[in-house]
PDB file of C-alpha atoms in Angstrom:
ATOM      1  CA  UNK A   1      31.447  65.676  14.117  1.00 41.00           C
ATOM      2  CA  UNK A   2      30.249  69.074  15.340  1.00 45.00           C
ATOM      3  CA  UNK A   3      31.992  71.723  17.442  1.00 44.00           C
ATOM      4  CA  UNK A   4      29.908  74.290  19.300  1.00 44.00           C
ATOM      5  CA  UNK A   5      31.344  77.767  19.837  1.00 47.00           C
ATOM      6  CA  UNK A   6      28.721  79.913  21.594  1.00 51.00           C
ATOM      7  CA  UNK A   7      25.826  79.972  19.095  1.00 48.00           C
ATOM      8  CA  UNK A   8      27.988  78.867  16.134  1.00 45.00           C
ATOM      9  CA  UNK A   9      27.955  75.229  15.058  1.00 46.00           C
ATOM     10  CA  UNK A  10      30.968  74.029  13.073  1.00 45.00           C
ATOM     11  CA  UNK A  11      31.405  70.848  11.093  1.00 44.00           C
ATOM     12  CA  UNK A  12      34.478  69.590   9.254  1.00 44.00           C
ATOM     13  CA  UNK A  13      33.309  71.066   5.947  1.00 46.00           C
ATOM     14  CA  UNK A  14      31.242  74.036   7.155  1.00 56.00           C
ATOM     15  CA  UNK A  15      32.984  76.972   5.454  1.00 67.00           C
ATOM     16  CA  UNK A  16      30.183  79.388   6.420  1.00 73.00           C
ATOM     17  CA  UNK A  17      30.498  78.450  10.083  1.00 71.00           C
ATOM     18  CA  UNK A  18      34.269  78.890   9.997  1.00 76.00           C
ATOM     19  CA  UNK A  19      33.923  82.365   8.500  1.00 79.00           C
ATOM     20  CA  UNK A  20      31.339  83.279  11.183  1.00 82.00           C
ATOM     21  CA  UNK A  21      33.746  82.131  13.885  1.00 81.00           C
ATOM     22  CA  UNK A  22      36.564  84.218  12.394  1.00 82.00           C
ATOM     23  CA  UNK A  23      34.388  87.365  12.396  1.00 83.00           C
ATOM     24  CA  UNK A  24      33.331  86.755  15.986  1.00 84.00           C
ATOM     25  CA  UNK A  25      36.949  86.336  17.094  1.00 84.00           C
ATOM     26  CA  UNK A  26      37.998  89.498  15.231  1.00 85.00           C
ATOM     27  CA  UNK A  27      35.549  91.473  17.369  1.00 84.00           C
ATOM     28  CA  UNK A  28      37.045  90.116  20.586  1.00 86.00           C
ATOM     29  CA  UNK A  29      40.732  89.835  19.704  1.00 87.00           C
ATOM     30  CA  UNK A  30      43.297  91.470  17.471  1.00 84.00           C
ATOM     31  CA  UNK A  31      43.990  88.718  14.962  1.00 82.00           C
ATOM     32  CA  UNK A  32      45.145  88.287  11.384  1.00 79.00           C
ATOM     33  CA  UNK A  33      43.893  85.715   8.908  1.00 76.00           C
ATOM     34  CA  UNK A  34      47.005  84.221   7.317  1.00 77.00           C
ATOM     35  CA  UNK A  35      45.077  81.846   5.073  1.00 77.00           C
ATOM     36  CA  UNK A  36      45.865  78.147   4.701  1.00 79.00           C
ATOM     37  CA  UNK A  37      48.733  76.797   6.778  1.00 82.00           C
ATOM     38  CA  UNK A  38      51.864  76.387   4.664  1.00 84.00           C
ATOM     39  CA  UNK A  39      54.819  76.378   7.074  1.00 86.00           C
ATOM     40  CA  UNK A  40      54.998  75.593  10.789  1.00 86.00           C
ATOM     41  CA  UNK A  41      58.033  74.782  12.970  1.00 87.00           C
ATOM     42  CA  UNK A  42      60.075  73.441  10.070  1.00 85.00           C
ATOM     43  CA  UNK A  43      57.190  71.469   8.590  1.00 89.00           C
ATOM     44  CA  UNK A  44      55.875  72.364   5.143  1.00 90.00           C
ATOM     45  CA  UNK A  45      52.244  71.718   4.246  1.00 91.00           C
ATOM     46  CA  UNK A  46      51.219  71.412   0.604  1.00 90.00           C
ATOM     47  CA  UNK A  47      47.666  70.913  -0.646  1.00 88.00           C
ATOM     48  CA  UNK A  48      46.549  68.816  -3.600  1.00 86.00           C
ATOM     49  CA  UNK A  49      43.132  68.032  -4.989  1.00 84.00           C
ATOM     50  CA  UNK A  50      42.872  64.764  -3.076  1.00 85.00           C
ATOM     51  CA  UNK A  51      44.907  65.325   0.076  1.00 87.00           C
ATOM     52  CA  UNK A  52      47.623  67.072   2.054  1.00 90.00           C
ATOM     53  CA  UNK A  53      51.408  66.533   2.131  1.00 92.00           C
ATOM     54  CA  UNK A  54      53.444  67.246   5.263  1.00 92.00           C
ATOM     55  CA  UNK A  55      57.195  67.396   4.599  1.00 93.00           C
ATOM     56  CA  UNK A  56      60.395  68.891   6.018  1.00 93.00           C
ATOM     57  CA  UNK A  57      62.259  69.450   2.773  1.00 93.00           C
ATOM     58  CA  UNK A  58      63.633  72.879   3.677  1.00 93.00           C
ATOM     59  CA  UNK A  59      64.688  71.719   7.140  1.00 94.00           C
ATOM     60  CA  UNK A  60      66.446  68.648   5.746  1.00 95.00           C
ATOM     61  CA  UNK A  61      68.259  70.715   3.105  1.00 94.00           C
ATOM     62  CA  UNK A  62      69.581  73.016   5.829  1.00 94.00           C
ATOM     63  CA  UNK A  63      70.575  69.954   7.857  1.00 94.00           C
ATOM     64  CA  UNK A  64      72.682  68.623   4.993  1.00 94.00           C
ATOM     65  CA  UNK A  65      74.350  72.021   4.535  1.00 95.00           C
ATOM     66  CA  UNK A  66      75.053  72.330   8.266  1.00 93.00           C
ATOM     67  CA  UNK A  67      76.912  69.023   8.343  1.00 92.00           C
ATOM     68  CA  UNK A  68      78.552  69.535   4.942  1.00 91.00           C
ATOM     69  CA  UNK A  69      76.737  66.688   3.209  1.00 91.00           C
ATOM     70  CA  UNK A  70      74.754  68.657   0.638  1.00 88.00           C
ATOM     71  CA  UNK A  71      76.936  67.360  -2.231  1.00 89.00           C
ATOM     72  CA  UNK A  72      77.082  63.744  -1.073  1.00 88.00           C
ATOM     73  CA  UNK A  73      76.057  60.637  -2.981  1.00 92.00           C
ATOM     74  CA  UNK A  74      72.640  59.166  -2.175  1.00 91.00           C
ATOM     75  CA  UNK A  75      72.048  55.855  -0.359  1.00 91.00           C
ATOM     76  CA  UNK A  76      69.063  53.497  -0.772  1.00 92.00           C
ATOM     77  CA  UNK A  77      68.648  52.816   2.981  1.00 92.00           C
ATOM     78  CA  UNK A  78      69.329  54.813   6.185  1.00 92.00           C
ATOM     79  CA  UNK A  79      71.836  52.224   7.432  1.00 90.00           C
ATOM     80  CA  UNK A  80      73.535  49.094   6.213  1.00 87.00           C
ATOM     81  CA  UNK A  81      71.437  45.953   6.500  1.00 86.00           C
ATOM     82  CA  UNK A  82      72.530  43.827   9.512  1.00 81.00           C
ATOM     83  CA  UNK A  83      74.666  46.638  10.930  1.00 82.00           C
ATOM     84  CA  UNK A  84      76.932  45.795  13.891  1.00 82.00           C
ATOM     85  CA  UNK A  85      77.154  49.095  15.741  1.00 84.00           C
ATOM     86  CA  UNK A  86      78.242  48.889  19.386  1.00 84.00           C
ATOM     87  CA  UNK A  87      79.381  51.225  22.145  1.00 84.00           C
ATOM     88  CA  UNK A  88      82.649  49.273  22.298  1.00 82.00           C
ATOM     89  CA  UNK A  89      84.016  50.533  19.013  1.00 72.00           C
ATOM     90  CA  UNK A  90      87.663  50.886  18.150  1.00 77.00           C
ATOM     91  CA  UNK A  91      88.401  54.607  18.013  1.00 84.00           C
ATOM     92  CA  UNK A  92      86.613  57.292  20.024  1.00 84.00           C
ATOM     93  CA  UNK A  93      85.041  60.212  18.164  1.00 83.00           C
ATOM     94  CA  UNK A  94      86.523  63.373  19.676  1.00 83.00           C
ATOM     95  CA  UNK A  95      83.791  65.950  19.011  1.00 86.00           C
ATOM     96  CA  UNK A  96      80.950  64.678  21.196  1.00 89.00           C
ATOM     97  CA  UNK A  97      78.955  67.927  20.931  1.00 91.00           C
ATOM     98  CA  UNK A  98      78.957  67.733  17.133  1.00 92.00           C
ATOM     99  CA  UNK A  99      77.665  64.170  17.271  1.00 92.00           C
ATOM    100  CA  UNK A 100      74.960  65.114  19.779  1.00 93.00           C
ATOM    101  CA  UNK A 101      73.940  68.099  17.650  1.00 93.00           C
ATOM    102  CA  UNK A 102      73.539  65.842  14.632  1.00 93.00           C
ATOM    103  CA  UNK A 103      71.455  63.241  16.463  1.00 93.00           C
ATOM    104  CA  UNK A 104      69.251  65.953  17.967  1.00 93.00           C
ATOM    105  CA  UNK A 105      68.629  67.382  14.498  1.00 93.00           C
ATOM    106  CA  UNK A 106      67.803  63.928  13.142  1.00 95.00           C
ATOM    107  CA  UNK A 107      65.332  63.268  15.954  1.00 94.00           C
ATOM    108  CA  UNK A 108      63.365  66.340  14.851  1.00 94.00           C
ATOM    109  CA  UNK A 109      63.404  65.059  11.282  1.00 93.00           C
ATOM    110  CA  UNK A 110      61.435  61.967  12.362  1.00 93.00           C
ATOM    111  CA  UNK A 111      58.342  64.181  12.858  1.00 93.00           C
ATOM    112  CA  UNK A 112      57.407  63.520   9.226  1.00 92.00           C
ATOM    113  CA  UNK A 113      59.778  60.651   8.401  1.00 93.00           C
ATOM    114  CA  UNK A 114      58.957  57.415  10.265  1.00 93.00           C
ATOM    115  CA  UNK A 115      61.411  55.595   7.981  1.00 93.00           C
ATOM    116  CA  UNK A 116      64.249  57.377   9.804  1.00 94.00           C
ATOM    117  CA  UNK A 117      63.077  56.394  13.298  1.00 94.00           C
ATOM    118  CA  UNK A 118      64.984  53.139  13.693  1.00 93.00           C
ATOM    119  CA  UNK A 119      68.307  54.469  12.385  1.00 93.00           C
ATOM    120  CA  UNK A 120      68.042  57.609  14.529  1.00 94.00           C
ATOM    121  CA  UNK A 121      67.155  55.471  17.545  1.00 93.00           C
ATOM    122  CA  UNK A 122      70.298  53.399  17.042  1.00 92.00           C
ATOM    123  CA  UNK A 123      72.558  56.452  16.706  1.00 92.00           C
ATOM    124  CA  UNK A 124      70.999  58.095  19.782  1.00 93.00           C
ATOM    125  CA  UNK A 125      72.186  55.190  21.958  1.00 91.00           C
ATOM    126  CA  UNK A 126      75.781  56.416  21.585  1.00 89.00           C
ATOM    127  CA  UNK A 127      75.267  60.073  22.502  1.00 88.00           C
ATOM    128  CA  UNK A 128      77.750  59.927  25.399  1.00 87.00           C
ATOM    129  CA  UNK A 129      80.275  57.520  23.871  1.00 87.00           C
ATOM    130  CA  UNK A 130      80.399  58.113  20.107  1.00 89.00           C
ATOM    131  CA  UNK A 131      82.935  56.166  18.087  1.00 88.00           C
ATOM    132  CA  UNK A 132      84.317  56.728  14.613  1.00 89.00           C
ATOM    133  CA  UNK A 133      82.049  54.032  13.142  1.00 90.00           C
ATOM    134  CA  UNK A 134      79.011  55.828  14.580  1.00 90.00           C
ATOM    135  CA  UNK A 135      80.039  59.023  12.815  1.00 89.00           C
ATOM    136  CA  UNK A 136      80.481  57.058   9.589  1.00 90.00           C
ATOM    137  CA  UNK A 137      77.014  55.571  10.090  1.00 91.00           C
ATOM    138  CA  UNK A 138      75.508  59.043  10.375  1.00 89.00           C
ATOM    139  CA  UNK A 139      76.901  59.799   6.897  1.00 90.00           C
ATOM    140  CA  UNK A 140      74.799  56.931   5.564  1.00 93.00           C
ATOM    141  CA  UNK A 141      71.675  58.440   7.170  1.00 94.00           C
ATOM    142  CA  UNK A 142      72.390  61.842   5.615  1.00 95.00           C
ATOM    143  CA  UNK A 143      73.061  60.268   2.225  1.00 94.00           C
ATOM    144  CA  UNK A 144      69.673  58.543   2.448  1.00 94.00           C
ATOM    145  CA  UNK A 145      68.031  61.854   3.347  1.00 95.00           C
ATOM    146  CA  UNK A 146      69.706  63.500   0.345  1.00 93.00           C
ATOM    147  CA  UNK A 147      67.935  61.061  -1.971  1.00 91.00           C
ATOM    148  CA  UNK A 148      64.533  61.388  -0.259  1.00 92.00           C
ATOM    149  CA  UNK A 149      64.335  65.129   0.456  1.00 91.00           C
ATOM    150  CA  UNK A 150      60.872  65.578  -1.017  1.00 90.00           C
ATOM    151  CA  UNK A 151      59.307  62.626   0.792  1.00 92.00           C
ATOM    152  CA  UNK A 152      56.826  63.133   3.600  1.00 92.00           C
ATOM    153  CA  UNK A 153      53.490  62.023   4.986  1.00 93.00           C
ATOM    154  CA  UNK A 154      50.433  62.087   2.764  1.00 91.00           C
ATOM    155  CA  UNK A 155      46.941  62.444   4.194  1.00 91.00           C
ATOM    156  CA  UNK A 156      44.163  61.750   1.718  1.00 87.00           C
ATOM    157  CA  UNK A 157      40.704  63.267   2.047  1.00 85.00           C
ATOM    158  CA  UNK A 158      38.892  60.146   3.302  1.00 82.00           C
ATOM    159  CA  UNK A 159      36.341  59.728   6.084  1.00 79.00           C
ATOM    160  CA  UNK A 160      37.388  56.351   7.536  1.00 84.00           C
ATOM    161  CA  UNK A 161      38.021  56.735  11.302  1.00 86.00           C
ATOM    162  CA  UNK A 162      38.668  53.122  12.327  1.00 89.00           C
ATOM    163  CA  UNK A 163      41.865  52.600  14.329  1.00 91.00           C
ATOM    164  CA  UNK A 164      44.399  49.959  13.338  1.00 92.00           C
ATOM    165  CA  UNK A 165      47.954  49.529  14.499  1.00 93.00           C
ATOM    166  CA  UNK A 166      50.862  47.390  13.256  1.00 94.00           C
ATOM    167  CA  UNK A 167      53.218  46.119  15.955  1.00 92.00           C
ATOM    168  CA  UNK A 168      56.562  44.347  15.552  1.00 90.00           C
ATOM    169  CA  UNK A 169      59.822  43.686  17.362  1.00 88.00           C
ATOM    170  CA  UNK A 170      63.450  42.724  16.694  1.00 87.00           C
ATOM    171  CA  UNK A 171      64.368  40.155  19.335  1.00 83.00           C
ATOM    172  CA  UNK A 172      67.702  40.729  21.130  1.00 81.00           C
ATOM    173  CA  UNK A 173      68.913  42.984  18.351  1.00 79.00           C
ATOM    174  CA  UNK A 174      71.137  45.188  20.531  1.00 79.00           C
ATOM    175  CA  UNK A 175      74.713  43.899  20.620  1.00 77.00           C
ATOM    176  CA  UNK A 176      75.605  45.575  23.928  1.00 76.00           C
ATOM    177  CA  UNK A 177      72.761  44.504  26.226  1.00 82.00           C
ATOM    178  CA  UNK A 178      70.769  42.035  24.073  1.00 86.00           C
ATOM    179  CA  UNK A 179      67.567  44.027  24.507  1.00 88.00           C
ATOM    180  CA  UNK A 180      64.883  44.036  21.861  1.00 87.00           C
ATOM    181  CA  UNK A 181      63.545  46.941  19.835  1.00 90.00           C
ATOM    182  CA  UNK A 182      59.804  47.292  19.390  1.00 91.00           C
ATOM    183  CA  UNK A 183      57.954  49.479  16.952  1.00 92.00           C
ATOM    184  CA  UNK A 184      54.417  50.298  15.933  1.00 94.00           C
ATOM    185  CA  UNK A 185      52.561  52.424  13.393  1.00 93.00           C
ATOM    186  CA  UNK A 186      49.094  53.669  14.282  1.00 94.00           C
ATOM    187  CA  UNK A 187      46.526  54.500  11.602  1.00 92.00           C
ATOM    188  CA  UNK A 188      43.149  56.203  11.645  1.00 90.00           C
ATOM    189  CA  UNK A 189      41.639  54.873   8.460  1.00 87.00           C
ATOM    190  CA  UNK A 190      44.512  54.980   5.963  1.00 87.00           C
ATOM    191  CA  UNK A 191      46.244  57.927   7.650  1.00 90.00           C
ATOM    192  CA  UNK A 192      49.402  57.345   9.698  1.00 92.00           C
ATOM    193  CA  UNK A 193      49.092  59.538  12.794  1.00 90.00           C
ATOM    194  CA  UNK A 194      51.584  58.134  15.322  1.00 92.00           C
ATOM    195  CA  UNK A 195      54.524  55.754  15.426  1.00 93.00           C
ATOM    196  CA  UNK A 196      57.268  54.605  17.771  1.00 93.00           C
ATOM    197  CA  UNK A 197      60.608  52.801  17.570  1.00 92.00           C
ATOM    198  CA  UNK A 198      62.169  52.159  20.965  1.00 90.00           C
ATOM    199  CA  UNK A 199      64.424  49.746  22.804  1.00 89.00           C
ATOM    200  CA  UNK A 200      62.665  47.741  25.507  1.00 86.00           C
ATOM    201  CA  UNK A 201      63.574  48.419  29.150  1.00 83.00           C
ATOM    202  CA  UNK A 202      64.117  44.772  30.073  1.00 81.00           C
ATOM    203  CA  UNK A 203      65.621  41.743  28.345  1.00 84.00           C
ATOM    204  CA  UNK A 204      63.085  39.434  26.708  1.00 83.00           C
ATOM    205  CA  UNK A 205      63.829  35.735  27.241  1.00 79.00           C
ATOM    206  CA  UNK A 206      61.957  34.709  24.107  1.00 81.00           C
ATOM    207  CA  UNK A 207      60.751  36.205  20.864  1.00 82.00           C
ATOM    208  CA  UNK A 208      57.188  35.677  22.121  1.00 82.00           C
ATOM    209  CA  UNK A 209      57.847  37.836  25.170  1.00 83.00           C
ATOM    210  CA  UNK A 210      59.508  40.551  23.080  1.00 85.00           C
ATOM    211  CA  UNK A 211      56.555  40.615  20.663  1.00 85.00           C
ATOM    212  CA  UNK A 212      54.012  40.549  23.484  1.00 86.00           C
ATOM    213  CA  UNK A 213      55.647  43.486  25.236  1.00 86.00           C
ATOM    214  CA  UNK A 214      55.613  45.428  21.982  1.00 88.00           C
ATOM    215  CA  UNK A 215      51.914  44.708  21.563  1.00 89.00           C
ATOM    216  CA  UNK A 216      51.298  46.024  25.073  1.00 89.00           C
ATOM    217  CA  UNK A 217      52.860  49.370  24.143  1.00 90.00           C
ATOM    218  CA  UNK A 218      50.721  49.424  21.011  1.00 92.00           C
ATOM    219  CA  UNK A 219      47.648  48.714  23.153  1.00 90.00           C
ATOM    220  CA  UNK A 220      48.398  51.713  25.359  1.00 91.00           C
ATOM    221  CA  UNK A 221      48.500  53.914  22.264  1.00 92.00           C
ATOM    222  CA  UNK A 222      45.226  52.474  20.998  1.00 91.00           C
ATOM    223  CA  UNK A 223      43.437  53.036  24.307  1.00 91.00           C
ATOM    224  CA  UNK A 224      44.626  56.650  24.493  1.00 91.00           C
ATOM    225  CA  UNK A 225      43.622  57.359  20.905  1.00 90.00           C
ATOM    226  CA  UNK A 226      40.269  55.630  21.331  1.00 89.00           C
ATOM    227  CA  UNK A 227      39.533  57.781  24.387  1.00 89.00           C
ATOM    228  CA  UNK A 228      40.550  60.933  22.517  1.00 89.00           C
ATOM    229  CA  UNK A 229      38.287  60.173  19.577  1.00 87.00           C
ATOM    230  CA  UNK A 230      35.412  59.326  21.899  1.00 86.00           C
ATOM    231  CA  UNK A 231      35.703  62.805  23.440  1.00 85.00           C
ATOM    232  CA  UNK A 232      35.054  64.194  19.926  1.00 81.00           C
ATOM    233  CA  UNK A 233      32.009  61.912  19.520  1.00 83.00           C
ATOM    234  CA  UNK A 234      33.669  60.014  16.672  1.00 82.00           C
ATOM    235  CA  UNK A 235      32.034  56.608  16.337  1.00 77.00           C
ATOM    236  CA  UNK A 236      34.263  53.703  15.306  1.00 79.00           C
ATOM    237  CA  UNK A 237      34.478  49.932  15.325  1.00 85.00           C
ATOM    238  CA  UNK A 238      36.747  47.849  17.555  1.00 88.00           C
ATOM    239  CA  UNK A 239      40.424  48.848  17.051  1.00 90.00           C
ATOM    240  CA  UNK A 240      42.718  46.150  15.667  1.00 91.00           C
ATOM    241  CA  UNK A 241      46.358  45.318  16.417  1.00 91.00           C
ATOM    242  CA  UNK A 242      48.251  43.488  13.660  1.00 92.00           C
ATOM    243  CA  UNK A 243      51.166  41.253  14.646  1.00 89.00           C
ATOM    244  CA  UNK A 244      53.170  38.586  12.811  1.00 87.00           C
ATOM    245  CA  UNK A 245      54.078  36.397  15.813  1.00 82.00           C
ATOM    246  CA  UNK A 246      51.446  33.687  16.329  1.00 81.00           C
ATOM    247  CA  UNK A 247      52.638  32.771  19.842  1.00 79.00           C
ATOM    248  CA  UNK A 248      52.108  36.303  21.161  1.00 82.00           C
ATOM    249  CA  UNK A 249      48.651  36.429  19.543  1.00 80.00           C
ATOM    250  CA  UNK A 250      47.676  33.140  21.197  1.00 77.00           C
ATOM    251  CA  UNK A 251      49.012  34.444  24.489  1.00 75.00           C
ATOM    252  CA  UNK A 252      46.765  37.495  24.221  1.00 77.00           C
ATOM    253  CA  UNK A 253      43.583  35.429  23.837  1.00 72.00           C
ATOM    254  CA  UNK A 254      44.375  32.113  25.563  1.00 71.00           C
ATOM    255  CA  UNK A 255      43.778  31.662  29.281  1.00 60.00           C
ATOM    256  CA  UNK A 256      46.216  28.743  29.439  1.00 61.00           C
ATOM    257  CA  UNK A 257      49.856  29.731  29.918  1.00 60.00           C
ATOM    258  CA  UNK A 258      52.811  27.527  29.223  1.00 55.00           C
ATOM    259  CA  UNK A 259      55.942  27.329  31.339  1.00 54.00           C
ATOM    260  CA  UNK A 260      57.918  29.484  28.928  1.00 57.00           C
ATOM    261  CA  UNK A 261      55.531  32.431  29.437  1.00 64.00           C
ATOM    262  CA  UNK A 262      55.101  32.318  33.228  1.00 62.00           C
ATOM    263  CA  UNK A 263      57.987  34.723  33.795  1.00 63.00           C
ATOM    264  CA  UNK A 264      56.289  37.558  31.887  1.00 69.00           C
ATOM    265  CA  UNK A 265      55.374  40.308  34.338  1.00 67.00           C
ATOM    266  CA  UNK A 266      51.751  40.486  35.453  1.00 65.00           C
ATOM    267  CA  UNK A 267      51.437  44.055  34.200  1.00 63.00           C
ATOM    268  CA  UNK A 268      51.706  42.832  30.628  1.00 70.00           C
ATOM    269  CA  UNK A 269      48.610  40.643  30.937  1.00 74.00           C
ATOM    270  CA  UNK A 270      46.349  43.657  30.796  1.00 77.00           C
ATOM    271  CA  UNK A 271      46.517  43.203  27.003  1.00 82.00           C
ATOM    272  CA  UNK A 272      44.654  39.905  27.419  1.00 80.00           C
ATOM    273  CA  UNK A 273      42.032  41.637  29.554  1.00 83.00           C
ATOM    274  CA  UNK A 274      41.432  44.254  26.844  1.00 86.00           C
ATOM    275  CA  UNK A 275      41.007  41.483  24.268  1.00 85.00           C
ATOM    276  CA  UNK A 276      38.588  39.579  26.532  1.00 83.00           C
ATOM    277  CA  UNK A 277      36.565  42.761  27.082  1.00 84.00           C
ATOM    278  CA  UNK A 278      36.317  43.255  23.283  1.00 85.00           C
ATOM    279  CA  UNK A 279      38.001  46.675  23.571  1.00 87.00           C
ATOM    280  CA  UNK A 280      40.592  45.664  20.996  1.00 87.00           C
ATOM    281  CA  UNK A 281      41.113  42.829  18.555  1.00 89.00           C
ATOM    282  CA  UNK A 282      44.419  41.174  17.692  1.00 90.00           C
ATOM    283  CA  UNK A 283      44.929  39.967  14.115  1.00 91.00           C
ATOM    284  CA  UNK A 284      47.726  37.970  12.516  1.00 91.00           C
ATOM    285  CA  UNK A 285      49.532  39.703   9.665  1.00 90.00           C
ATOM    286  CA  UNK A 286      52.018  38.060   7.345  1.00 90.00           C
ATOM    287  CA  UNK A 287      55.625  39.113   7.895  1.00 88.00           C
ATOM    288  CA  UNK A 288      55.806  40.370   4.316  1.00 88.00           C
ATOM    289  CA  UNK A 289      52.974  42.808   5.120  1.00 88.00           C
ATOM    290  CA  UNK A 290      54.197  43.835   8.573  1.00 90.00           C
ATOM    291  CA  UNK A 291      54.842  47.545   8.016  1.00 90.00           C
ATOM    292  CA  UNK A 292      56.265  48.015  11.520  1.00 90.00           C
ATOM    293  CA  UNK A 293      59.301  46.016  10.370  1.00 89.00           C
ATOM    294  CA  UNK A 294      60.923  49.260   9.222  1.00 89.00           C
ATOM    295  CA  UNK A 295      60.822  50.554  12.825  1.00 89.00           C
ATOM    296  CA  UNK A 296      62.667  47.569  14.307  1.00 90.00           C
ATOM    297  CA  UNK A 297      65.404  46.812  11.786  1.00 87.00           C
ATOM    298  CA  UNK A 298      67.108  48.013   8.611  1.00 86.00           C
ATOM    299  CA  UNK A 299      65.469  46.614   5.476  1.00 88.00           C
ATOM    300  CA  UNK A 300      66.813  46.307   1.965  1.00 87.00           C
ATOM    301  CA  UNK A 301      65.909  49.027  -0.538  1.00 85.00           C
ATOM    302  CA  UNK A 302      62.926  47.407  -2.356  1.00 89.00           C
ATOM    303  CA  UNK A 303      61.259  46.183   0.851  1.00 90.00           C
ATOM    304  CA  UNK A 304      61.769  49.551   2.551  1.00 90.00           C
ATOM    305  CA  UNK A 305      60.214  51.351  -0.418  1.00 90.00           C
ATOM    306  CA  UNK A 306      57.241  48.994  -0.401  1.00 90.00           C
ATOM    307  CA  UNK A 307      56.585  49.607   3.294  1.00 90.00           C
ATOM    308  CA  UNK A 308      57.005  53.355   2.819  1.00 89.00           C
ATOM    309  CA  UNK A 309      54.291  53.259   0.175  1.00 88.00           C
ATOM    310  CA  UNK A 310      52.053  51.322   2.567  1.00 88.00           C
ATOM    311  CA  UNK A 311      52.741  53.909   5.287  1.00 88.00           C
ATOM    312  CA  UNK A 312      51.821  56.783   2.914  1.00 86.00           C
ATOM    313  CA  UNK A 313      55.360  58.193   2.957  1.00 88.00           C
ATOM    314  CA  UNK A 314      55.343  59.653  -0.525  1.00 86.00           C
ATOM    315  CA  UNK A 315      57.339  62.035  -2.656  1.00 85.00           C
ATOM    316  CA  UNK A 316      55.841  65.460  -3.261  1.00 79.00           C
ATOM    317  CA  UNK A 317      56.397  66.102  -6.943  1.00 69.00           C
ATOM    318  CA  UNK A 318      55.499  69.773  -6.843  1.00 60.00           C
ATOM    319  CA  UNK A 319      55.720  71.800  -3.647  1.00 45.00           C
ATOM    320  CA  UNK A 320      53.737  74.962  -2.974  1.00 42.00           C
ATOM    321  CA  UNK A 321      56.600  76.447  -0.966  1.00 43.00           C
ATOM    322  CA  UNK A 322      59.490  78.137  -2.724  1.00 43.00           C
ATOM    323  CA  UNK A 323      63.020  77.321  -1.647  1.00 41.00           C
TER     324      UNK A 323
END
């Protein structure tokens, strides 16, 4: 990939071109060269021989201190497996602003911690009606953060630019309205660049519909990213979407619809059109390898750790930023 700036041609590894651009800008503008990026908006960037770590260790430490959880015990998962949180809890939590402040702080923490996305999404559903059990649940999230402070996203120095995305759903997992949660993780090569964990707007009448709707959201992300990379003249193969529900995969490629799928809104069939046009490819992935599982439900400790490794959420052993 090349970038043209007047008569200067830059490539990803063209140090001479970068230096020429800096000198040209210094003549036109009053600028300072601060060197390699190390800290930006609460995110810490550390460089190794083979890649780059992006973490929020300092931010998360301050978060624990702010909510008086810096001396707490650690937890292996962000929430209890098979949690039963609902808006119709027993006792109301009096300090709504404190609860909202906590959830807002946790939302920012998901910038480098996809493993927190599902738990934070659950807690954010009770912003205007927090109960005591929701406040207790937030302690579990902070205890998990305490034990994973140094973890963050790792981006290795590789040149693979093919797009792949893992999509999953938790059918009717919400106790209050029986809506499903969908999630996806989008990779360019082996680098995780975007992810989402969100409750669906409508109730899915089957697990196939819930999965299919989640794949549609993943398709939108793929199309946007594919268009972006095309604008940079980055050549790639057909993007792939990995799902673990065979019925939704058949629905995406099969022109014959059964009675149980006729109620799915027409807008969702654009996924099938993209598959027919060879713009994307849908692939079955075993449930045990479905990384997006951690964005739709709470997993046990070993399985969560395995998926974190697959998502390149790793612990930075030695940071280049002093506390």
